C-alpha atoms as one frame of an Amber mdcrd trajectory, in Angstrom:
protein
 -14.441 127.728 -29.881 -15.169 128.586 -33.495 -14.962 131.929 -35.272 -16.212
 132.156 -38.855 -15.491 135.074 -41.176 -17.558 135.550 -44.297 -15.553 137.764
 -46.668 -12.381 138.016 -44.581 -11.102 140.777 -46.871 -13.780 143.048 -45.366
 -12.119 142.804 -41.958  -8.825 144.418 -41.017  -5.731 142.463 -40.107  -5.936
 143.999 -36.648  -9.510 142.741 -36.194  -8.513 139.261 -37.300  -5.434 139.075
 -35.061  -7.383 140.439 -32.101 -10.144 137.866 -32.540  -7.493 135.139 -32.424
  -7.018 136.194 -28.805 -10.736 135.698 -28.088 -10.836 132.183 -29.521 -10.162
 129.935 -26.526 -11.634 126.884 -24.864 -11.460 124.732 -21.754 -14.064 122.211
 -22.964 -11.605 119.958 -24.797 -12.411 121.233 -28.280  -9.442 122.912 -29.911
 -10.352 126.461 -31.026 -10.335 127.050 -34.753 -11.245 129.631 -37.394 -12.789
 129.329 -40.838 -12.934 132.140 -43.380 -14.124 132.756 -46.913 -13.206 135.580
 -49.246 -13.053 136.809 -52.789  -9.703 137.892 -54.220  -8.624 141.411 -53.339
  -5.021 142.316 -54.229  -5.078 145.316 -51.875  -6.250 143.345 -48.854  -4.007
 142.171 -46.030  -5.430 138.687 -46.723  -3.200 138.397 -49.795  -0.166 138.778
 -47.514  -1.586 135.986 -45.345  -2.151 133.543 -48.223   0.527 134.677 -50.701
   2.420 131.348 -50.495  -0.593 129.655 -52.138  -0.899 132.275 -54.923   1.272
 132.436 -58.049   2.783 135.930 -57.957   3.045 136.107 -61.754  -0.452 134.970
 -62.712  -2.450 135.819 -59.570  -4.091 132.385 -59.585  -3.816 129.792 -56.824
  -1.037 127.223 -57.256  -2.864 123.880 -57.650  -0.195 121.719 -55.995  -0.247
 123.929 -52.877  -4.028 123.884 -52.540  -4.924 122.590 -49.076  -1.307 122.287
 -47.872  -0.858 123.227 -44.238   1.717 125.818 -43.241   2.695 127.031 -39.805
   3.318 130.490 -38.407   3.558 132.761 -35.464   3.274 136.531 -35.399   5.775
 138.934 -33.875   5.189 142.686 -33.961   2.634 142.274 -36.743   4.957 140.216
 -38.966   4.400 136.584 -39.881   7.144 134.065 -39.216   6.457 131.138 -41.570
   7.535 127.539 -41.784   6.615 124.299 -43.467   6.782 122.640 -40.030   6.227
 123.742 -36.447   9.894 123.026 -35.793  10.928 125.447 -38.544   8.824 128.212
 -36.998  10.194 127.472 -33.503  13.727 127.664 -34.892  13.118 130.945 -36.756
  11.366 132.489 -33.757  13.380 130.890 -30.963  13.820 134.308 -29.354  10.053
 134.327 -28.734   9.893 130.871 -27.193  13.060 130.776 -25.072  11.324 132.219
 -22.028  11.064 130.919 -18.502   7.255 131.264 -18.628   7.124 128.669 -21.398
   9.128 125.940 -19.642   6.012 123.888 -18.810   4.133 124.629 -22.054   4.189
 122.448 -25.150   5.677 124.918 -27.639   3.898 123.137 -30.503   0.671 124.614
 -29.134   2.040 128.140 -29.586   2.433 127.691 -33.333  -0.601 128.405 -35.528
  -1.474 126.402 -38.599  -3.256 127.598 -41.711  -4.251 126.339 -45.101  -5.823
 127.877 -48.175  -8.351 125.970 -50.247  -9.174 127.539 -53.582 -12.795 127.425
 -54.590 -14.993 128.703 -57.376 -18.696 128.717 -58.041 -18.203 125.630 -60.206
 -17.358 123.614 -57.093 -20.538 124.760 -55.363 -22.916 122.292 -57.011 -25.748
 123.044 -54.590 -25.674 126.766 -55.377 -25.554 126.106 -59.120 -28.496 123.722
 -58.742 -30.690 126.018 -56.646 -29.603 129.423 -57.949 -28.004 129.083 -61.405
 -28.752 132.725 -62.176 -25.986 133.685 -59.739 -23.505 132.312 -62.289 -25.005
 134.538 -64.975 -24.651 137.507 -62.593 -20.927 136.782 -62.315 -20.615 136.228
 -66.064 -22.241 139.622 -66.693 -19.500 141.517 -64.853 -16.826 143.595 -66.567
 -13.778 141.564 -67.586 -11.599 142.574 -64.613 -14.340 141.900 -62.079 -15.077
 138.587 -63.761 -11.406 137.579 -63.413 -11.601 138.237 -59.676 -15.063 136.964
 -58.758 -15.569 134.168 -61.256 -12.038 132.929 -61.880 -10.339 133.756 -58.559
  -7.480 135.986 -59.738  -5.678 137.824 -56.905  -3.749 140.274 -59.144  -6.638
 142.124 -60.768  -7.173 145.634 -59.445 -10.305 147.572 -60.201 -10.189 151.209
 -61.238 -11.851 153.170 -58.423 -13.707 155.274 -60.979 -15.135 152.339 -62.881
 -18.393 152.364 -60.873 -18.910 156.117 -60.542 -17.140 159.427 -60.925 -16.284
 160.385 -57.344 -16.076 164.133 -57.943 -19.503 164.172 -59.604 -21.080 162.330
 -56.692 -19.244 164.575 -54.233 -20.684 167.653 -55.986 -24.152 166.590 -54.790
 -23.132 167.752 -51.319 -21.796 171.166 -52.336 -23.098 174.343 -53.895 -20.432
 174.107 -56.558 -20.318 171.781 -59.509 -18.283 171.288 -62.656
């Protein structure tokens, strides 16, 4: 009962939410999910973890690192709380159903945490592949802020890697 996402920002919110429905168990092990990602300010993941990110600086808030929050989802919108009780209160209209009378409502509330990490915390990688750090250090300043320092506010210019119209001209009989 484990689903692991490497680079969650490469999946859609719909994919993620749907896979929650596939994560179930009758073996006594509580289903859970783990995910990794790099910052992407245009990804739905930012909406999911925004409580842990400073909206002014784009960096994770150290005192919130690893804190558990609770939520449920209704019509694609998150209903958040610092406790399961807070979520149940905010979303009571979802849980006040006859079908739920014999179900522990605490089990209907999801929990999540965000743990900030950087390459500097990955001692094994730095020991076995230190050149990866130099690859990150060699990036343009904006990309370095995202990939090396973990900033969620930095947006890359779509044209910074290539000129789209020039590449597109390869497939036409017309060019500029």
